[in-house]
Coordinates of C-alpha atoms in Angstrom, one line a residue:
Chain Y
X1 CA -4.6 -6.9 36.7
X2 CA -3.4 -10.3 37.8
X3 CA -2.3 -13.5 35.2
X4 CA -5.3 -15.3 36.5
X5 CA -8.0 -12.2 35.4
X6 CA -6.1 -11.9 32.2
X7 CA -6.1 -15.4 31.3
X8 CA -9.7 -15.4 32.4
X9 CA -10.6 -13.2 30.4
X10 CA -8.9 -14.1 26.9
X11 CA -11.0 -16.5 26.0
X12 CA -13.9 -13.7 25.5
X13 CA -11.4 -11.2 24.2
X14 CA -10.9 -13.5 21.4
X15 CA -14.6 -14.5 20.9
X16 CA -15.3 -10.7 20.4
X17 CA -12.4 -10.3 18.1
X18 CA -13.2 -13.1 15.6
X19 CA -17.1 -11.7 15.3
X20 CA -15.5 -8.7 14.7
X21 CA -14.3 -10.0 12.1
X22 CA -16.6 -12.1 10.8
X23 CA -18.9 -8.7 10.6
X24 CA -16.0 -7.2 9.0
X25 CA -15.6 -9.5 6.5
X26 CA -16.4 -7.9 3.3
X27 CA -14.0 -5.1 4.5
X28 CA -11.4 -7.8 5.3
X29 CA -11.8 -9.2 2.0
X30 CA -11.2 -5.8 0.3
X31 CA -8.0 -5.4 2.6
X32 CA -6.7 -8.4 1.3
X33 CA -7.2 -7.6 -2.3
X34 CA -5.5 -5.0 -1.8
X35 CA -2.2 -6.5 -1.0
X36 CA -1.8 -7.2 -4.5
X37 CA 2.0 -5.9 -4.5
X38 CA 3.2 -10.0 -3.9
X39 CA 1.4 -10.4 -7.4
X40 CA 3.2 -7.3 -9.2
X41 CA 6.4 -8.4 -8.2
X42 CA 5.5 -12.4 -8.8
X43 CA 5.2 -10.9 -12.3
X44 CA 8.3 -9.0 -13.1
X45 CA 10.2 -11.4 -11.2
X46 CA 9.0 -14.2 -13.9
X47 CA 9.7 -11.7 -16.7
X48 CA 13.2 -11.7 -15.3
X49 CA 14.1 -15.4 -15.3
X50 CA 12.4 -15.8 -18.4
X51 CA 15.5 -16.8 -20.2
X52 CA 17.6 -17.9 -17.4
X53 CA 17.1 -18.8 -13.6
X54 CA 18.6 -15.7 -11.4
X55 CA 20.6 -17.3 -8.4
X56 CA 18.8 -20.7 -7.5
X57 CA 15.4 -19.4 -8.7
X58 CA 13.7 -20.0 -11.7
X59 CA 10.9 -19.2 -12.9
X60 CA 8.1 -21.4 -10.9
X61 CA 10.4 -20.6 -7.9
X62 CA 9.6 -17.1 -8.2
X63 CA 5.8 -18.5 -8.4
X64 CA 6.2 -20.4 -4.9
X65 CA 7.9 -17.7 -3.3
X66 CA 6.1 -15.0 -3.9
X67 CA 2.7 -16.8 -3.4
X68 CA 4.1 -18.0 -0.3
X69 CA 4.8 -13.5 0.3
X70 CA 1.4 -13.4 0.3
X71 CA 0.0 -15.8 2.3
X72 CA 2.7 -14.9 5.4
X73 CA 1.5 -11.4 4.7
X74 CA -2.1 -12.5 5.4
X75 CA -0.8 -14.2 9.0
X76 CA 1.8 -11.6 10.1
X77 CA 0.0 -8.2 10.0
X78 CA -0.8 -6.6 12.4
X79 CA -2.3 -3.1 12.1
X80 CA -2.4 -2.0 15.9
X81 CA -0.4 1.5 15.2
X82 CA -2.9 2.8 13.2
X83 CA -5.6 1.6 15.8
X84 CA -3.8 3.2 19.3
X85 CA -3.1 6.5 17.1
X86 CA -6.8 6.9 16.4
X87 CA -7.7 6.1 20.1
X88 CA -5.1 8.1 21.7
X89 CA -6.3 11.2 19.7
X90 CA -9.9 10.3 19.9
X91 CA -9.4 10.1 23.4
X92 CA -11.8 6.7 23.2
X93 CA -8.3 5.3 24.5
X94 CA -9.4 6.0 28.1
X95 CA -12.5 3.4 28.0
X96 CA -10.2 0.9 27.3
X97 CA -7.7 2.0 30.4
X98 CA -10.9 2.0 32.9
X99 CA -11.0 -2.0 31.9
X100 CA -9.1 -4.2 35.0
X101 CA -7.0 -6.0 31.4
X102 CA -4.4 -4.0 29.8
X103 CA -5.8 -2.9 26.3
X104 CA -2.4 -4.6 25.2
X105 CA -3.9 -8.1 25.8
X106 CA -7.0 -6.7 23.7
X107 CA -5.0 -5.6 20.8
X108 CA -3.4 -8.5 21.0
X109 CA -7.1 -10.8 21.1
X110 CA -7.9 -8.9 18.3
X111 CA -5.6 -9.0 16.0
X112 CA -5.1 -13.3 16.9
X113 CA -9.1 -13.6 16.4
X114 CA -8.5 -12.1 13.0
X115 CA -6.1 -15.7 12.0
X116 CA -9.0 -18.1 11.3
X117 CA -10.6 -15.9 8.5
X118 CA -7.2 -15.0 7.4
X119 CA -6.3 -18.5 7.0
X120 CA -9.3 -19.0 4.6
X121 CA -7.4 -16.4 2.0
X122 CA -3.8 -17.6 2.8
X123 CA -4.8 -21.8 2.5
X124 CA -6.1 -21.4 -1.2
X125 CA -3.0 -19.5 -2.1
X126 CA -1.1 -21.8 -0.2
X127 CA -3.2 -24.6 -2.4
X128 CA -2.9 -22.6 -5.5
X129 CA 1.1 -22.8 -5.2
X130 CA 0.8 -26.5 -4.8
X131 CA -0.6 -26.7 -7.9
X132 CA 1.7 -24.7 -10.1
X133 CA 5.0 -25.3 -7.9
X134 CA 4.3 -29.1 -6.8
X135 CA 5.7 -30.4 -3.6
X136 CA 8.7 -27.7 -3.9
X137 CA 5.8 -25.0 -2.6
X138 CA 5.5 -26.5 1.2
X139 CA 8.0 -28.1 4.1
X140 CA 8.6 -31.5 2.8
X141 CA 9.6 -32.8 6.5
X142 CA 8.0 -32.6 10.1
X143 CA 10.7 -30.2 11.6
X144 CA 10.2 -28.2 8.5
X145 CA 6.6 -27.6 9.3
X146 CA 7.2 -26.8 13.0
X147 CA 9.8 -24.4 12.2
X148 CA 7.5 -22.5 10.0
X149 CA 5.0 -22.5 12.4
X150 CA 7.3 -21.1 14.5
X151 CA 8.5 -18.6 12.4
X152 CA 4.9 -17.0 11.1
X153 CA 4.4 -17.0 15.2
X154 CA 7.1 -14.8 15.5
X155 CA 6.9 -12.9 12.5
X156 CA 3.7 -12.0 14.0
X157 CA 4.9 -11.4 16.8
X158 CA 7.2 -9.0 15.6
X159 CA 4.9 -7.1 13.0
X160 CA 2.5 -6.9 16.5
X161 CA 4.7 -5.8 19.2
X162 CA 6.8 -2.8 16.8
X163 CA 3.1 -1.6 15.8
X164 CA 2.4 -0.9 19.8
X165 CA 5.7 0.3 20.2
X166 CA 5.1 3.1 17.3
X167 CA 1.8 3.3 18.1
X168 CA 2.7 3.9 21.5
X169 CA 5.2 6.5 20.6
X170 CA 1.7 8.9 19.5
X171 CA 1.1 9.5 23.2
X172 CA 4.8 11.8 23.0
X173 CA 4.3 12.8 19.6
X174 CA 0.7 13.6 19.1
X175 CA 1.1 11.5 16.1
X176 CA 3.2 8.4 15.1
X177 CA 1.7 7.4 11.5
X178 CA 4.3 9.1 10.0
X179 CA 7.4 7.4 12.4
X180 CA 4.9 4.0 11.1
X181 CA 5.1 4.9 7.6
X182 CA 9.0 5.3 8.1
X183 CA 9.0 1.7 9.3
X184 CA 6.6 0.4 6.5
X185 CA 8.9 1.5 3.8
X186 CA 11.7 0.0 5.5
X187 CA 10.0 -2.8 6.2
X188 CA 9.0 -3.2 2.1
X189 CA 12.4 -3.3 1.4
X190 CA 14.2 -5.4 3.5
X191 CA 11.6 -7.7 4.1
X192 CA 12.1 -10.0 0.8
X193 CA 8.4 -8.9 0.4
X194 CA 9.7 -7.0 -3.1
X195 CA 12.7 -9.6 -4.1
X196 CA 14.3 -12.3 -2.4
X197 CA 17.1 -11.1 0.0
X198 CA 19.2 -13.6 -1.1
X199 CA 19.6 -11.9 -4.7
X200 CA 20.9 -8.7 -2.6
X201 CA 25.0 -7.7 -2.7
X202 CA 26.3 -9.6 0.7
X203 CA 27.0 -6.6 2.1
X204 CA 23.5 -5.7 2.4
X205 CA 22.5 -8.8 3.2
X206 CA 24.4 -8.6 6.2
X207 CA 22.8 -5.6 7.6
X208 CA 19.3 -6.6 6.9
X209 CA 20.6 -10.2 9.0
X210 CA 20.7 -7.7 11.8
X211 CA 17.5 -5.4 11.3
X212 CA 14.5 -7.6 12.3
X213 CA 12.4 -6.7 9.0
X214 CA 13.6 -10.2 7.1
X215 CA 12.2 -12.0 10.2
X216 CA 8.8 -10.7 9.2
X217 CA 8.7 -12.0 6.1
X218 CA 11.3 -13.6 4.5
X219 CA 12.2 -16.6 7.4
X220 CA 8.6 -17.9 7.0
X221 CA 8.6 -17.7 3.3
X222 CA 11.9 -19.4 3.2
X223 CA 11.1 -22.1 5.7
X224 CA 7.6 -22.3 3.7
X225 CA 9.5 -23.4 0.3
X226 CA 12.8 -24.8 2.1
X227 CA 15.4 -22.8 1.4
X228 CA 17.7 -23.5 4.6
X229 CA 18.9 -26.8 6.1
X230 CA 17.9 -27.3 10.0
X231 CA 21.0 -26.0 11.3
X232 CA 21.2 -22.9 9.5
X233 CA 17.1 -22.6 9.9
X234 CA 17.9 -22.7 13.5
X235 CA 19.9 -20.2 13.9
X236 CA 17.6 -17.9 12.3
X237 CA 14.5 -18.5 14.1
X238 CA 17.0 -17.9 17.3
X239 CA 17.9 -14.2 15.9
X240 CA 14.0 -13.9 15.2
X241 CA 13.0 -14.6 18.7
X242 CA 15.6 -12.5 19.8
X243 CA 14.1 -9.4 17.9
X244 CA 10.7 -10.8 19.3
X245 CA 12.1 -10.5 23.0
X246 CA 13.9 -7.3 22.5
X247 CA 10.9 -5.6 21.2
X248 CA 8.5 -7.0 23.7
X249 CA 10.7 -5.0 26.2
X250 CA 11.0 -1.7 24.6
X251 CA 7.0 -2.0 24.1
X252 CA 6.4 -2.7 27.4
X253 CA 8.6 0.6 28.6
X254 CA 7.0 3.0 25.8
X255 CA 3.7 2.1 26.6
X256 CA 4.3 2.4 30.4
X257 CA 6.1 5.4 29.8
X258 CA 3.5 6.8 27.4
X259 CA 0.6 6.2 29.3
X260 CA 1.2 8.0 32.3
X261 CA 1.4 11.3 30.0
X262 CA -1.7 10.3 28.4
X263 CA -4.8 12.5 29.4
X264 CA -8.0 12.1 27.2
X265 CA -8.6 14.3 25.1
X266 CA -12.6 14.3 24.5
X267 CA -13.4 11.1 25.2
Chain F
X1 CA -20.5 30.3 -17.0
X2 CA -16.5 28.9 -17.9
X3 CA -15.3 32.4 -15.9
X4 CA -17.8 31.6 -13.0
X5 CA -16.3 28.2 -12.9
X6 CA -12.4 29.2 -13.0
X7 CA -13.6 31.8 -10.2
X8 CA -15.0 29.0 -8.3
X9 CA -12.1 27.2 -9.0
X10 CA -9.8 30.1 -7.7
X11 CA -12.0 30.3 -4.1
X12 CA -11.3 26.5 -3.9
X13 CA -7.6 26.5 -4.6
X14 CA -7.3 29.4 -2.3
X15 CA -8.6 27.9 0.5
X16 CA -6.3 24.9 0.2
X17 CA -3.8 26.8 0.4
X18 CA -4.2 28.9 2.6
X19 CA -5.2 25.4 5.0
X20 CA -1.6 24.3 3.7
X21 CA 0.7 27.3 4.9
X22 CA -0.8 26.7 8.3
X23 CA 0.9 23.5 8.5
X24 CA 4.4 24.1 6.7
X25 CA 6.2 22.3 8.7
X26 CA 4.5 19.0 6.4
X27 CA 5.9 20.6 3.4
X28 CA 9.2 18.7 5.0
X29 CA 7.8 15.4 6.2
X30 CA 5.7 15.5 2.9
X31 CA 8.9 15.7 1.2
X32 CA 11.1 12.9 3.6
X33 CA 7.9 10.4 2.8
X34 CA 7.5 10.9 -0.8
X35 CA 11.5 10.4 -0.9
X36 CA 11.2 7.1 1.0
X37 CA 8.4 5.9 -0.6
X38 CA 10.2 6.5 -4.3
X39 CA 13.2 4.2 -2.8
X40 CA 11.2 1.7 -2.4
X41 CA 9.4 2.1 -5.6
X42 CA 13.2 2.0 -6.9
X43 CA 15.2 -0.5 -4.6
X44 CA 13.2 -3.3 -6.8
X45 CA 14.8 -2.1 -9.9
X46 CA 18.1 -1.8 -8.7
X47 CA 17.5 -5.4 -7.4
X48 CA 16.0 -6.5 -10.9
X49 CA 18.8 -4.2 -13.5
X50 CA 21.4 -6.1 -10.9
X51 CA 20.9 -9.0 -12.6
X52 CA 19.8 -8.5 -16.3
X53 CA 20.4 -5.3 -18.0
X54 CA 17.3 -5.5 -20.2
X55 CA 13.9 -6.9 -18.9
X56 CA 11.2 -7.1 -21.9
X57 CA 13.1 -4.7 -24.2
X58 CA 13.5 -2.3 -21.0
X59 CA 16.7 -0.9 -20.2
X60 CA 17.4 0.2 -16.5
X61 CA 17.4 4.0 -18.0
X62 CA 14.0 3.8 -19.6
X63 CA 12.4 1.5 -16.7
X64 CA 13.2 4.3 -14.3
X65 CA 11.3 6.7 -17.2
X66 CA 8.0 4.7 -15.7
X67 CA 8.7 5.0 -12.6
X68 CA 9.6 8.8 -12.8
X69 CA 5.9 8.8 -14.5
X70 CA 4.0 6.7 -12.0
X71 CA 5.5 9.2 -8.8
X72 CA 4.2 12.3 -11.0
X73 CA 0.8 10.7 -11.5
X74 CA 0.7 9.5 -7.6
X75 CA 1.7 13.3 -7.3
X76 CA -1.5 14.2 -8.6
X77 CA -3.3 11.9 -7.7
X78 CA -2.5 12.0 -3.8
X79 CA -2.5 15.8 -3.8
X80 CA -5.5 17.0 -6.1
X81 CA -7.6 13.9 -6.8
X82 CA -7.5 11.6 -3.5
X83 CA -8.2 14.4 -1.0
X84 CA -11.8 15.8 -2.3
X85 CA -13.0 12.4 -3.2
X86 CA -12.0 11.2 0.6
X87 CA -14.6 13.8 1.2
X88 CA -17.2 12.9 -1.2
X89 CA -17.4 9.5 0.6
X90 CA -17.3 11.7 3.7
X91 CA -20.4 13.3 2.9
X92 CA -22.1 10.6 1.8
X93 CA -21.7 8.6 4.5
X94 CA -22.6 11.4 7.2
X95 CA -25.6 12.5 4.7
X96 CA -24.0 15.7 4.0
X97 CA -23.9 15.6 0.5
X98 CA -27.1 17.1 0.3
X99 CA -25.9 20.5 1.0
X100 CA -23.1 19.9 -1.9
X101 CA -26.6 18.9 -4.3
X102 CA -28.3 22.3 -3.2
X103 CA -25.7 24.7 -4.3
X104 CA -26.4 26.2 -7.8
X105 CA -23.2 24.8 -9.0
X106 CA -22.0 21.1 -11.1
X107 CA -22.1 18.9 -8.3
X108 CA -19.3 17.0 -9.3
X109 CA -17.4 19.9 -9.8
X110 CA -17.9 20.9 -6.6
X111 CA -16.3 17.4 -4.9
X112 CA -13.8 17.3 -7.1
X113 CA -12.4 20.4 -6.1
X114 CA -13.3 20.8 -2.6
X115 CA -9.7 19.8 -1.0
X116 CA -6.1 19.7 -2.2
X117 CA -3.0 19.3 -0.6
X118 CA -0.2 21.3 -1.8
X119 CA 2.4 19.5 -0.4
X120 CA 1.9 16.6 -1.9
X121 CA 3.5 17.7 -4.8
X122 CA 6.9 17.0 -3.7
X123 CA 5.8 13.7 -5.5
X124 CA 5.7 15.8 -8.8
X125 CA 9.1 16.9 -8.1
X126 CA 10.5 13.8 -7.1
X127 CA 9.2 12.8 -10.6
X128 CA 10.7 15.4 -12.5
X129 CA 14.1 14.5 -10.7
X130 CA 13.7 11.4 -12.0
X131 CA 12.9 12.1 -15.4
X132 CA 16.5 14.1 -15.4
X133 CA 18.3 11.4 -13.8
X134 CA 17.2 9.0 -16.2
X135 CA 17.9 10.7 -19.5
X136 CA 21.0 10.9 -17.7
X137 CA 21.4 7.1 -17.7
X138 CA 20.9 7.1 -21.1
X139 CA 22.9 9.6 -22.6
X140 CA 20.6 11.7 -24.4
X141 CA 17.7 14.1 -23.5
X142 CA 14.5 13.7 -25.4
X143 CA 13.4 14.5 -28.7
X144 CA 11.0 17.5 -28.8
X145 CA 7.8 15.9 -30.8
X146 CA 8.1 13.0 -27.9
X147 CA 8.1 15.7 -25.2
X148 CA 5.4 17.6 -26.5
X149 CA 3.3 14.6 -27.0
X150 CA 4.4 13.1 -23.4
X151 CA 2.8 16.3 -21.9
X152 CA -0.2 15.6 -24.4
X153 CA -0.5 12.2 -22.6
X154 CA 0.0 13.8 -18.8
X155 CA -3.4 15.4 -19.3
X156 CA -4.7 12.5 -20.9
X157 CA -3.4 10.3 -17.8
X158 CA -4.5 12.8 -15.3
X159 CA -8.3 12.3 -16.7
X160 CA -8.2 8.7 -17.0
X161 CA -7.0 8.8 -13.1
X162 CA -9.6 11.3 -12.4
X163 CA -12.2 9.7 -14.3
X164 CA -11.5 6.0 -12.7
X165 CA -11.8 8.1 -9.3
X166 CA -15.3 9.0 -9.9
X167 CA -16.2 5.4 -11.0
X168 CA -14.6 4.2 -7.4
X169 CA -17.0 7.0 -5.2
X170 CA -20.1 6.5 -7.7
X171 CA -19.6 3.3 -6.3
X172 CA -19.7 4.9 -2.8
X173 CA -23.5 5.4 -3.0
X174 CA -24.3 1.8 -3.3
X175 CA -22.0 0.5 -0.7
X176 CA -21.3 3.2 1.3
X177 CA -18.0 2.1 3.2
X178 CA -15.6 2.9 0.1
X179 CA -12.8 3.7 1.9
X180 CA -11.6 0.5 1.4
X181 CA -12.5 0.6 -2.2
X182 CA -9.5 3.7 -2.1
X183 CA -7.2 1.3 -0.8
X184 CA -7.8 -1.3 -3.7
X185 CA -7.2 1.2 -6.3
X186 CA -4.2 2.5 -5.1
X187 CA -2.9 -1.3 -4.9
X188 CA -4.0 -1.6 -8.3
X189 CA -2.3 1.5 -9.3
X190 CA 0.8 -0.1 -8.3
X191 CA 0.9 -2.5 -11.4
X192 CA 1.7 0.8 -13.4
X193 CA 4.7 0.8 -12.2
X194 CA 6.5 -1.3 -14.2
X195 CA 6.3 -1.1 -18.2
X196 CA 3.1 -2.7 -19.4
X197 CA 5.2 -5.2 -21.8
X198 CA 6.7 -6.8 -18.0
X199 CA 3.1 -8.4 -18.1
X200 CA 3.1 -10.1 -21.6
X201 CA 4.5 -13.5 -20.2
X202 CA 1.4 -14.1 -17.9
X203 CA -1.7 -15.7 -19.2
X204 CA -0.5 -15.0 -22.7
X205 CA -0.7 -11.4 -22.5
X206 CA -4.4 -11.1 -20.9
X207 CA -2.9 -9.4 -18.1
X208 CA -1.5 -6.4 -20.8
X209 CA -4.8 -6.5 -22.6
X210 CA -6.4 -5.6 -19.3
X211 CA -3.9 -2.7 -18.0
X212 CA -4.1 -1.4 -21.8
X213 CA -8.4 -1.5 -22.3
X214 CA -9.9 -2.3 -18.9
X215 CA -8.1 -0.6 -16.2
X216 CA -6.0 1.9 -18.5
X217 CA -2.7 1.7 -16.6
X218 CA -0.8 1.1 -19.3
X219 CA -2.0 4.7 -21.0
X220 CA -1.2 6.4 -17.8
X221 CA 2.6 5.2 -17.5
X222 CA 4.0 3.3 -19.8
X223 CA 2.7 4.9 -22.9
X224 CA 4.0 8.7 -21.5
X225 CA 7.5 6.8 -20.8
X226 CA 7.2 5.5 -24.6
X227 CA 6.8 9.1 -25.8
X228 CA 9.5 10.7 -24.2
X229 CA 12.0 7.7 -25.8
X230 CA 10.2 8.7 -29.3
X231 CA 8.7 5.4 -29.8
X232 CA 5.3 5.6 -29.2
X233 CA 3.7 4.9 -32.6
X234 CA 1.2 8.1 -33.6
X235 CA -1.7 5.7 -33.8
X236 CA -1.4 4.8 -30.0
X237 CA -0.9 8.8 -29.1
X238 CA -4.7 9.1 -31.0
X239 CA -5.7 5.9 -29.2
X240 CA -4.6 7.4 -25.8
X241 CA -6.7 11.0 -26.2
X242 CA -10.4 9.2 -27.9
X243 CA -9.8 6.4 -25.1
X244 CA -9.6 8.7 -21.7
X245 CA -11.8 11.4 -23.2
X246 CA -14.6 8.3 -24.0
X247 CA -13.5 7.0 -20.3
X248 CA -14.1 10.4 -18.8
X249 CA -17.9 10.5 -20.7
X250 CA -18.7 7.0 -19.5
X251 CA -17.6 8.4 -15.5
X252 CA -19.3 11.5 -16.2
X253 CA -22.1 9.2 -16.9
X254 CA -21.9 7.1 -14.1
X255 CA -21.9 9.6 -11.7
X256 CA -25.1 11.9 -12.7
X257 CA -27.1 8.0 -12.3
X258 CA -25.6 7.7 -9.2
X259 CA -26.4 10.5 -7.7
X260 CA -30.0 10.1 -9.2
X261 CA -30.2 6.9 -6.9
X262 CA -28.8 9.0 -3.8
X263 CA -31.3 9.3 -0.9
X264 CA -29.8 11.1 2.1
X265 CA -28.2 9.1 5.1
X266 CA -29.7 11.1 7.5
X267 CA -33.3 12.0 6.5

């Protein structure tokens, strides 16, 4: 399992992946549709500032960000958890251990050959916010764009790496969706995927600075409509790659860990 | 042939339950998750009642009157509706559905009670506990006329859910993967959170038009919510019991062409 086979072998990994899901895509589609929630709350947020902006947002701020929610949504999920639980209990797990690549690099291929189809529902959004927003909707400046690059990279990242760190917590616990459901909700409400977290009490704001949720979501949606200067920006991406090198180690011991207990059930 | 059904009905319910008391120990991660997932439902309105105290003519007390009614529906609908239509698409898919068509019973009788998951009421609960907390918020209890007619409208609500369920799986037999089409409709379900009236500002109201006549959300929650503050006008109670009963005939419908266009999966 040396760097070389690995890297010789991503390119196909990610060919597979993306026909995946280009046969998939009717199902994609339908996934997508169904994370309308953005939309529900783009709507009652609007209803809100109606009569007056709340904090700095009015109401066609509300429009950019939450648009802007459900593009990053599109290009930070990952849905890995759900995937190892089903293999670990199906016990089809074991095919992909007989491979000379960890299936972590496969997960991985899979979920990054999924981007170029997501990007065809997350640029018309993206489009559609220019249009109602104007030029507020998207980085104005150069660094601005390469900052939120960088931050849906490691939004991804972090969505990817906790979801094979829960996942991988099935081969102790039979079962993790429930541990991954735990997370979900937590991850609904501290995300800014509901509200901004700016309009939260400081107190809270300050504790949800320190989970890594926000840097799922909200840091990508705020560098997408500009809400920090670079300085400020900066130190946020650092805290986000932070949580994106803390969890790669704790996945990386779990899924040792977990794998030695593994033994395939069926199969 | 009413007793023979009830009977039926009886064998059914039995059966779930008995399946259900093997696995107590869900009864209490049934409960955590349905607590969870109403704290998210509710950290938004905390968020939203933080910064205005009335949001379309809805206080925080009788916004949380919704969302005590949308957990009881999602109650229902996750513990009595979802599972036995999961296994209508089941069948369908594996070609089972033929023995389901050979017994000398309502077909769709059959499905619809085939599964339920006890548990799952925790949800119905958690709604009730909310009902109680938010009369609390507003100083009174409710009116008798408005609670009789709100539980007029719960059975009214739980056949427009049940009906719209049937229209999702008839839609099973001519796409098969449906699944999916599960997901959608619970996303969709999520609008009824929030008072229909939230909606009016977008696209002049076509949004509330369509949760009022197309996709009857706003029967299911908001109208229920109305009762219990003893302002639902007569007119729309009447409205409410024609409309789902005429929903539930057009589903009923539906479903007997459907399964006249079914041709086993596996023969």
């Amino acid at each position: 399992m040396s760097v070389r086979n690995t890297l010789r072998a991503m390119p196909t990994l990610l060919r597979v992946g993306f026909a995946e899901a280009v046969a998939y895509r009717a199902e994609m589609l339908i996934w997508v549709l169904s994370t309308t929630m953005p939309l529900v709350n783009m709507v009652l947020w609007m209803a809100v500032a109606r009569g007056a902006p709340v904090g700095r947002f009015g109401q066609a701020d509300f429009v950019g960000y939450f648009l802007a929610t459900f593009a990053v949504r599109q290009l930070t999920s990952s849905w890995a958890a759900w995937l190892i639980n089903w293999e670990v209990r199906q016990g089809t797990l074991a095919m992909r251990l007989l491979r000379p690549i960890s299936p972590l690099w496969a997960y991985a291929a899979e979920n990054v050959a999924g981007f170029p189809m997501r990007l065809i529902v997350a640029v018309p959004v993206m489009v559609l916010s220019v249009v109602l927003v104007g030029d507020k909707a998207l980085p104005q400046q150069a660094w601005q764009w390469a900052f939120f690059v960088l931050a849906v990279l490691g939004g991804w990242a972090i969505s990817f790496l906790a979801n094979v760190t829960i996942g991988a917590l099935s081969f102790f616990l039979g079962s993790s969706q429930k541990v991954m459901e735990v997370w979900l909700v937590l991850y609904f409400v501290c995300s800014g995927y509901m509200y901004p977290v700016e309009l939260l009490p400081p107190t809270l704001r300050t504790v949800i600075d320190w989970l890594p949720f926000r840097y799922q979501i909200g840091l990508p949606v705020e560098l997408m409509t500009g809400a920090h200067g670079w300085r400020e920006a900066l130190w946020l991406l650092g805290a986000q790659w932070a949580w994106v090198a803390l969890l790669g180690v704790l996945m990386v011991v779990v899924w040792k860990q977990g794998v030695k207990r593994f033994a395939a059930f069926g199969g | 042939m009413v007793r023979r059904y009830l009977r039926l009905l009886g064998i059914q319910l039995k059966a779930s339950g008995l399946l259900a008391l093997q696995y107590r120990a869900d009864f209490f991660t049934e409960g955590l998750t349905s607590l969870f997932w109403t704290f998210t439902a509710l950290a938004p309105l905390f968020v939203v009642y933080g910064e205005r105290p009335v949001v379309e003519g809805w206080g925080f007390g009788e916004a949380l009157l919704v969302v005590g009614w949308f957990t009881l529906l999602q109650g229902i609908l996750e513990g009595a509706i979802n599972p036995s239509l999961t296994g209508v698409v089941e069948h369908i898919r594996k070609g089972t559905l033929d023995f389901v068509l050979l017994k000398p019973a309502d077909a769709q009788f059959l499905v619809s009670t085939q599964r339920f998951l006890p548990w799952r009421a925790f949800n119905v609960l958690t709604g009730l506990g909310l009902f109680v907390y938010a009369f609390a918020q507003l100083g009174r209890g409710p009116s008798l006329p408005g609670l009789l007619s709100s539980v007029l409208l719960l059975c009214t609500s739980t056949l427009l859910l049940y009906s719209l369920w049937i229209l999702t799986v008839s839609a099973a037999f001519f796409v098969v993967r449906v699944d999916n089409l599960t997901h959608l409709f619970t996303s969709i379900f999520d609008f009824a959170r929030w008072p229909s009236s939230v909606f009016q500002g977008v696209a002049k109201g076509a949004l509330t038009l369509v949760f009022t006549y197309v996709i009857p959300l706003a029967l299911m929650t908001t109208f229920p919510a109305e009762a219990m503050l003893g302002r639902l006008a007569p007119a729309s109670l009447v409205g409410a019991v024609v409309g789902s009963v005429a929903f539930a005939w057009v589903a009923r419908r539906v479903w007997l062409r459907s399964i006249g266009h079914y041709t086993s999966a596996s023969s």
